[in-house]
N, CA and C of each residue as an Amber inpcrd file, in Angstrom:
protein
   396
   2.5630000 -17.1050000 -19.3880000   2.1160000 -15.8380000 -19.1340000
   0.9260000 -16.2030000 -18.0500000   0.0260000 -15.3380000 -17.1900000
  -0.5730000 -15.9090000 -16.3050000  -2.1890000 -16.1450000 -16.9080000
  -2.7900000 -15.5970000 -16.0110000  -4.1950000 -15.7320000 -16.8360000
  -4.5010000 -15.1210000 -17.6320000  -4.3100000 -13.6390000 -17.7000000
  -4.2070000 -12.8230000 -18.7460000  -3.1390000 -12.1260000 -18.7370000
  -3.3600000 -10.6910000 -19.4480000  -2.0650000  -9.7570000 -19.8520000
  -2.2520000  -8.6230000 -18.8110000  -3.0870000  -8.6510000 -17.7930000
  -3.0040000  -7.4050000 -16.9440000  -1.9260000  -7.8870000 -16.0200000
  -1.6720000  -6.3020000 -15.3030000  -0.6530000  -6.4950000 -14.1260000
  -0.9890000  -6.8580000 -12.7060000  -2.5740000  -7.0930000 -12.4780000
  -2.9670000  -7.2130000 -11.2230000  -2.6000000  -8.4240000 -10.8650000
  -2.0780000  -9.5470000 -11.4420000  -2.0480000 -10.8040000 -11.2950000
  -0.6370000 -11.0850000 -11.3720000  -0.5150000 -11.7480000 -10.6690000
   1.3840000 -12.7910000 -10.4960000   1.0120000 -13.2480000 -11.8410000
   2.4130000 -14.0070000 -12.4790000   2.3960000 -14.8580000 -13.7280000
   2.2090000 -16.3490000 -12.9060000   1.4000000 -17.0940000 -13.8020000
   1.0710000 -17.9650000 -13.5450000   0.3360000 -18.2630000 -12.1620000
  -0.6720000 -17.2170000 -12.1600000  -1.6270000 -17.4320000 -10.6260000
  -3.1450000 -16.9550000 -11.8180000  -3.7460000 -17.4470000 -11.3110000
  -5.2750000 -17.1080000 -12.0490000  -5.9860000 -16.1370000 -10.7420000
  -5.4880000 -16.3770000  -9.7470000  -5.9320000 -14.8530000  -8.5140000
  -5.5880000 -13.7740000  -8.3400000  -6.3200000 -12.6690000  -8.7020000
  -5.4400000 -11.7900000  -8.3940000  -4.7500000 -11.5550000  -7.0040000
  -4.1540000 -10.7560000  -6.9370000  -2.9250000 -10.5560000  -5.9330000
  -3.5890000 -10.1270000  -4.6440000  -4.3790000  -8.6870000  -4.6190000
  -5.0960000  -8.2800000  -3.3890000  -6.1880000  -9.6660000  -2.7520000
  -6.7130000 -10.4760000  -3.7370000  -7.7130000 -11.4530000  -3.2350000
  -6.9400000 -12.7880000  -2.7160000  -5.6060000 -12.8100000  -2.9160000
  -4.8780000 -13.7300000  -2.7260000  -4.3900000 -13.4870000  -1.3520000
  -3.9240000 -12.1280000  -1.1820000  -3.3220000 -12.3500000  -0.0850000
  -4.5830000 -11.8260000   1.3240000  -5.6950000 -11.4860000   0.6240000
  -6.9360000 -11.1750000   2.0610000  -7.2440000 -12.5010000   2.1620000
  -7.3490000 -13.7690000   1.5110000  -7.4090000 -14.9770000   1.4740000
  -6.7550000 -15.5030000   2.9190000  -5.2910000 -14.9760000   2.3640000
  -4.2050000 -15.8200000   3.4130000  -4.0810000 -15.0320000   4.6050000
  -4.9970000 -14.3090000   4.8980000  -4.9480000 -13.4940000   6.3820000
  -6.2390000 -14.0640000   7.0370000  -7.1560000 -14.5960000   6.1080000
  -8.5000000 -14.6080000   6.8230000  -8.6520000 -15.6620000   8.3540000
  -7.4950000 -16.5140000   7.9260000  -7.5320000 -17.7360000   9.7870000
  -7.0630000 -16.2850000  10.6860000  -6.0500000 -15.8230000  10.6040000
  -5.0730000 -14.6790000  11.4370000  -6.4500000 -13.8880000  11.8940000
  -7.2540000 -13.0550000  10.7450000  -8.1890000 -12.1930000  11.3800000
  -9.2860000 -12.8590000  12.2870000  -9.6580000 -13.9400000  11.8200000
 -10.8500000 -14.6040000  12.7470000 -10.1630000 -14.9030000  13.7720000
  -9.1800000 -15.2000000  14.1330000  -8.7600000 -15.7830000  15.4710000
  -8.8120000 -14.3130000  16.3900000  -8.3590000 -12.8260000  16.0090000
  -8.0660000 -11.7780000  16.5450000  -9.4300000 -11.2670000  16.7020000
 -10.3400000 -11.7490000  16.1910000 -11.6080000 -10.9520000  15.8910000
 -12.4030000 -10.3960000  17.4140000 -12.0990000 -11.5960000  18.1980000
 -12.8210000 -11.0720000  19.6690000 -11.9520000  -9.6820000  20.2270000
 -10.6960000  -9.6290000  20.0920000  -9.9290000  -8.8590000  20.4790000
 -10.3860000  -7.8530000  19.7160000 -10.3750000  -7.3870000  17.9800000
 -10.5640000  -6.4190000  18.0140000 -12.0790000  -5.8990000  18.2830000
 -13.1510000  -6.4250000  18.3230000 -14.2720000  -6.0820000  19.0840000
 -14.3880000  -5.9660000  20.9040000 -13.4930000  -6.3330000  21.1600000
 -13.6640000  -5.8800000  22.6700000 -12.4940000  -4.7060000  22.9010000
 -11.6190000  -4.6110000  21.8690000 -10.8070000  -3.3960000  22.2860000
 -11.0370000  -2.2030000  21.2440000 -12.1150000  -2.1970000  20.4720000
 -12.2780000  -1.3130000  19.4810000 -11.3740000  -0.6880000  18.6260000
 -10.7330000  -1.4550000  18.3870000  -8.9270000  -1.3390000  17.2430000
  -8.8180000  -2.8700000  16.9270000  -8.3920000  -2.6520000  15.6220000
  -7.5750000  -3.5310000  14.8410000  -6.3660000  -4.2230000  15.5580000
  -6.0610000  -5.4600000  15.7890000  -5.1070000  -5.9570000  16.4630000
  -3.6520000  -5.4730000  16.0140000  -3.0070000  -5.1160000  16.7480000
  -1.6310000  -4.2830000  16.1260000  -0.8930000  -5.8910000  15.1320000
  -1.2480000  -6.6980000  15.4420000  -0.0500000  -7.8070000  14.6210000
  -0.9380000  -8.1390000  13.4720000  -2.3660000  -8.1510000  13.0280000
  -3.3500000  -7.7220000  11.9510000  -3.0330000  -6.6740000  11.1010000
  -2.8170000  -5.4600000  11.7640000  -2.1940000  -4.0450000  11.2830000
  -0.9640000  -4.7980000  10.6040000  -0.0590000  -4.9600000  10.9950000
   1.0700000  -5.7760000  10.5380000   1.0280000  -6.3940000   9.2690000
   0.0340000  -7.5270000   9.6340000   0.3170000  -8.5180000   8.5280000
  -0.3290000  -8.1490000   7.1930000  -1.6460000  -6.9910000   7.2230000
  -2.4200000  -6.2550000   6.2290000  -0.9390000  -5.5950000   5.5230000
  -0.3060000  -4.8070000   6.1830000   0.6020000  -3.7410000   5.6030000
   1.8250000  -5.0130000   4.7880000   2.2990000  -6.1660000   5.4860000
   3.0670000  -6.8260000   4.9770000   2.7100000  -7.5840000   4.0380000
   1.3010000  -7.8340000   3.7740000   0.6890000  -8.4910000   2.7170000
   0.4940000  -7.1030000   1.4510000   0.7170000  -6.0140000   1.7820000
   0.4620000  -4.8190000   0.8750000  -1.2570000  -4.3710000   0.7640000
  -1.9140000  -4.8120000   1.4350000  -3.2260000  -4.5130000   1.3260000
  -3.7040000  -3.2550000   1.2560000  -2.6650000  -2.4180000   2.4040000
  -2.7310000  -0.6850000   2.4230000  -2.3320000  -0.3310000   1.1070000
  -1.9660000  -0.8320000   0.3780000  -1.4210000   0.0860000  -0.9020000
  -2.1490000  -0.7670000  -2.2420000  -3.2700000  -1.5650000  -1.8430000
  -4.4280000  -2.1380000  -2.7770000  -4.7030000  -1.2270000  -4.1250000
  -4.7000000   0.1000000  -4.0650000  -4.8760000   1.1690000  -5.0860000
  -3.7840000   2.0230000  -5.8200000  -2.7650000   1.6390000  -5.3350000
  -1.6310000   2.4750000  -5.3490000  -0.9280000   1.7050000  -6.5500000
  -0.8410000   2.2660000  -8.2060000   0.1860000   1.4560000  -8.6080000
   1.6960000   0.7370000  -8.3340000   2.0090000  -0.1850000  -9.2040000
   3.0100000  -1.1370000  -9.1480000   4.6010000  -0.1480000  -9.2570000
   4.3630000   0.6980000  -9.9270000   5.6980000   1.6480000  -9.9340000
   5.6420000   2.4690000  -8.5790000   4.8110000   2.0740000  -7.8360000
   5.2190000   3.0730000  -6.5240000   4.6450000   2.3920000  -5.1760000
   4.9170000   0.6070000  -5.5800000   4.9420000  -0.1990000  -4.7980000
   3.8800000  -0.6480000  -4.2900000   2.9750000  -0.5610000  -4.8130000
   1.3540000  -0.9460000  -4.7590000   1.0540000  -2.3710000  -5.1580000
  -0.3620000  -3.1040000  -4.9810000  -0.3610000  -4.0320000  -5.5500000
  -1.5050000  -3.4520000  -7.1280000  -2.0940000  -2.3930000  -7.4370000
  -2.5460000  -2.1290000  -8.2950000  -4.0420000  -2.5860000  -8.9800000
  -4.7550000  -3.1300000  -7.9200000  -5.7890000  -3.8030000  -8.3990000
  -7.0570000  -2.8760000  -9.0950000  -7.4130000  -3.7820000  -9.7680000
  -8.4660000  -3.0940000 -10.6230000  -9.9720000  -2.9250000  -9.6200000
 -10.3810000  -2.2510000  -9.4990000 -11.9290000  -2.0000000  -8.7720000
 -12.3020000  -3.1090000  -9.0040000 -12.6320000  -4.1250000  -9.4920000
 -13.5780000  -5.6040000  -9.5470000 -12.3840000  -5.9440000  -8.5090000
 -10.9670000  -6.2010000  -8.4520000 -10.3710000  -7.0800000  -8.0310000
 -10.2420000  -6.5690000  -6.5550000 -10.5110000  -5.1670000  -6.7220000
 -10.2700000  -4.0690000  -4.9810000 -11.4920000  -5.0890000  -4.2050000
 -12.5490000  -4.8520000  -4.8960000 -14.0640000  -5.4710000  -3.9160000
 -13.9650000  -6.6290000  -3.4090000 -13.9130000  -7.7660000  -4.7440000
 -13.4050000  -8.8120000  -4.5830000 -12.6490000  -9.1340000  -2.6990000
 -11.3040000  -8.1910000  -2.8180000 -10.2580000  -8.2220000  -1.8440000
 -11.4750000  -7.8450000  -0.2500000 -12.1230000  -6.8370000  -0.4890000
 -12.6580000  -6.3510000   0.2290000 -13.5100000  -6.9990000   1.4270000
 -14.7510000  -7.6950000   0.3600000 -15.1610000  -8.9450000   0.1900000
 -14.5770000 -10.2850000   1.2440000 -13.7790000 -10.1480000   0.8720000
 -13.1490000 -11.6180000   1.3440000 -12.5370000 -11.1330000   2.6330000
 -12.3490000  -9.8050000   2.7530000 -11.5690000  -9.4720000   4.3410000
 -13.1700000  -9.0820000   5.4780000 -13.9930000  -8.2750000   4.5460000
 -15.1730000  -8.1500000   5.4640000 -15.9600000  -9.4300000   5.8590000
 -16.1090000 -10.8130000   5.2420000 -16.3180000 -11.7820000   5.9390000
 -15.7570000 -12.1910000   6.9270000 -14.4580000 -11.8910000   6.9090000
 -13.7740000 -12.1260000   8.1930000 -14.1980000 -11.1680000   9.3770000
 -14.0620000  -9.8620000   9.1180000 -14.2570000  -8.8110000   9.8970000
 -14.4390000  -7.8440000   9.4660000 -15.3270000  -7.1640000   9.6360000
 -16.1230000  -5.9500000   8.8310000 -14.7750000  -4.8690000   8.7410000
 -14.2060000  -4.4130000  10.0660000 -13.4460000  -3.1660000  10.3580000
 -12.1310000  -3.2930000   9.5980000 -11.6640000  -4.9230000   9.5710000
 -10.6710000  -4.6270000   8.8910000 -10.6620000  -4.6690000   7.2370000
 -11.9390000  -4.8590000   6.5230000 -12.0320000  -4.0850000   5.2620000
 -11.8670000  -2.6650000   5.4630000 -12.8210000  -2.5600000   6.1000000
 -13.0990000  -0.9480000   6.4120000 -12.0110000  -0.2470000   6.3790000
 -10.8430000  -0.5600000   6.9910000  -9.4840000  -0.0530000   7.4690000
  -8.7800000   0.3530000   5.9640000  -8.7040000  -1.1510000   5.4730000
  -8.3650000  -1.0510000   4.0130000  -8.6600000  -0.8640000   2.9380000
 -10.3290000  -0.4480000   2.6350000 -10.9140000   0.4660000   1.9600000
 -10.5300000   1.6660000   2.2310000 -10.2120000   2.4470000   3.2220000
  -9.9220000   3.6950000   3.9790000  -8.5780000   4.0010000   3.5210000
  -7.4640000   3.1330000   3.2290000  -6.4360000   3.2700000   2.5950000
  -6.0380000   3.4280000   1.1360000  -7.4660000   2.8960000   0.5260000
  -7.4550000   2.6340000  -0.6440000  -7.0640000   4.4090000  -1.5450000
  -8.4440000   5.0050000  -0.5080000  -8.8450000   6.2100000  -1.0280000
  -7.8220000   7.5190000  -1.3790000  -6.9290000   7.5240000  -0.5480000
  -5.9410000   8.8590000  -0.6890000  -4.7340000   7.7520000  -1.6100000
  -5.0560000   6.8550000  -1.9960000  -4.0520000   6.5050000  -3.1870000
  -4.5600000   6.4910000  -4.5730000  -5.9090000   6.3950000  -4.5140000
  -6.7080000   6.5240000  -6.2210000  -6.6290000   8.4710000  -5.7540000
  -6.5950000   9.2050000  -5.0480000  -6.6880000  10.5200000  -4.8890000
  -4.8660000  11.0940000  -5.4070000  -4.5000000  10.6350000  -4.9160000
  -3.0620000  10.7110000  -4.7000000  -2.2380000  11.3740000  -6.4410000
  -3.3820000   9.9720000  -7.3740000  -3.1100000  10.3950000  -9.2520000
  -3.0890000  11.7130000  -9.2030000  -3.5020000  13.0750000  -8.8420000
  -3.6910000  13.8900000  -9.4370000  -2.1340000  14.7690000  -8.6610000
  -1.5730000  14.1200000  -8.1670000  -0.1160000  14.5790000  -7.5160000
   0.8120000  14.6880000  -8.5540000   2.0340000  15.1890000  -8.2750000
   2.9950000  14.8900000  -9.3420000   3.7290000  13.4610000  -9.0320000
   4.2360000  12.9440000 -10.1330000   4.9200000  11.4820000  -9.8670000
   5.8870000  12.0610000  -8.8610000   6.5630000  12.5240000  -8.7910000
   7.8640000  12.7680000  -7.4830000   7.4590000  12.9300000  -5.9870000
   6.3480000  13.6360000  -6.1240000   5.6900000  13.8680000  -4.7860000
   5.0040000  12.6710000  -4.3150000   4.1720000  12.3840000  -5.5530000
   3.3510000  10.7260000  -5.1770000   4.4170000   9.7320000  -4.6910000
   5.4880000   9.6260000  -5.4730000   6.7020000   8.7450000  -4.7230000
   6.9750000   9.2190000  -3.4580000   7.0260000   9.9920000  -2.7660000
   7.3340000  10.5550000  -1.6020000   6.4850000  10.5390000  -0.7040000
   5.1870000  10.7070000  -0.6750000   4.3540000  10.1190000   0.0440000
   3.9330000   8.5970000   0.4390000   4.1910000   8.0670000  -0.6020000
   4.0510000   6.3830000  -0.5070000   5.6040000   5.7600000  -0.1960000
   6.7140000   6.7970000  -0.2830000   7.6090000   5.5640000  -0.1900000
   7.7450000   4.9040000   1.0480000   7.4220000   5.1580000   2.1650000
   7.2590000   4.3560000   3.1900000   6.3620000   3.2020000   2.6570000
   6.8920000   1.6230000   2.4070000   5.7320000   0.6620000   2.3740000
   4.9320000   0.0660000   3.1280000   5.0790000   0.8220000   4.4160000
   4.3350000   0.1960000   5.7980000   3.3460000   1.3060000   6.0940000
   3.0350000   2.5010000   5.3670000   2.4720000   3.6870000   5.5990000
   0.8790000   2.9350000   5.7140000   0.3120000   3.9950000   6.5820000
  -0.8570000   3.7100000   6.6020000  -1.4570000   4.9790000   6.7130000
  -2.5220000   5.1740000   5.7400000  -3.6320000   6.3420000   5.7390000
  -4.5830000   6.3320000   6.5260000  -5.1500000   7.5920000   6.4490000
  -6.7830000   7.7510000   6.7700000  -7.5390000   8.8050000   6.0620000
  -9.0920000   8.5670000   5.9360000  -9.1930000   9.7750000   5.0660000
 -10.8200000  10.5090000   5.8420000 -10.8200000  11.0100000   5.7230000
 -12.7600000  11.5970000   6.1420000 -13.5600000  12.3930000   4.7720000
 -14.1710000  11.8500000   4.4450000 -15.3260000  12.6310000   3.8170000
 -16.1150000  13.9810000   4.3620000 -15.9400000  13.9510000   5.6780000
 -16.6340000  14.8740000   6.6780000 -16.0400000  15.8510000   6.7280000
 -16.1420000  17.0720000   6.4730000 -15.4470000  18.2350000   6.9930000
 -15.4570000  18.2270000   8.7480000 -16.3540000  17.7170000   9.4390000
 -16.6290000  17.9520000  11.1300000 -15.5260000  16.4660000  11.4310000
 -15.3140000  15.9550000  10.5380000 -14.4690000  14.6390000  11.1880000
 -13.1660000  15.3370000  12.1240000 -12.9160000  14.3840000  12.8380000
 -11.8200000  14.9130000  13.9430000 -11.0940000  13.8710000  14.0880000
  -9.9170000  13.7270000  13.7910000  -8.4370000  13.0570000  13.9050000
  -8.3370000  12.6390000  15.9610000  -8.5960000  11.7690000  16.0030000
  -8.7000000  11.0420000  17.6950000  -6.7960000  10.2460000  18.0670000
């Protein structure tokens, strides 16, 4: 057994999956930091790496293909990402909220909404928000 009986950790690994994934991307994120700033968007290769690592599914249960991170483990992962590039952490966090809110959906609907493992979501708590 791993470090504990929770499902957030892989067998034999003391570090939560979300934090391990965030740390594994640090150098790639730092290497594209200037591009992110100058282009005012996260480099597509970083978006792909985040999706491949499952970080856009940080708050989604494993039953639906997510990392099922605890709030503490998610915060640690966001902190790690933000240390490399704050906007990357912000985008990953923004993908957590739809997963959290989706707990109010019927299981079949939730499964359908998150059926694409590369889904990237967005949200706004401002009713005046406009998608661009």
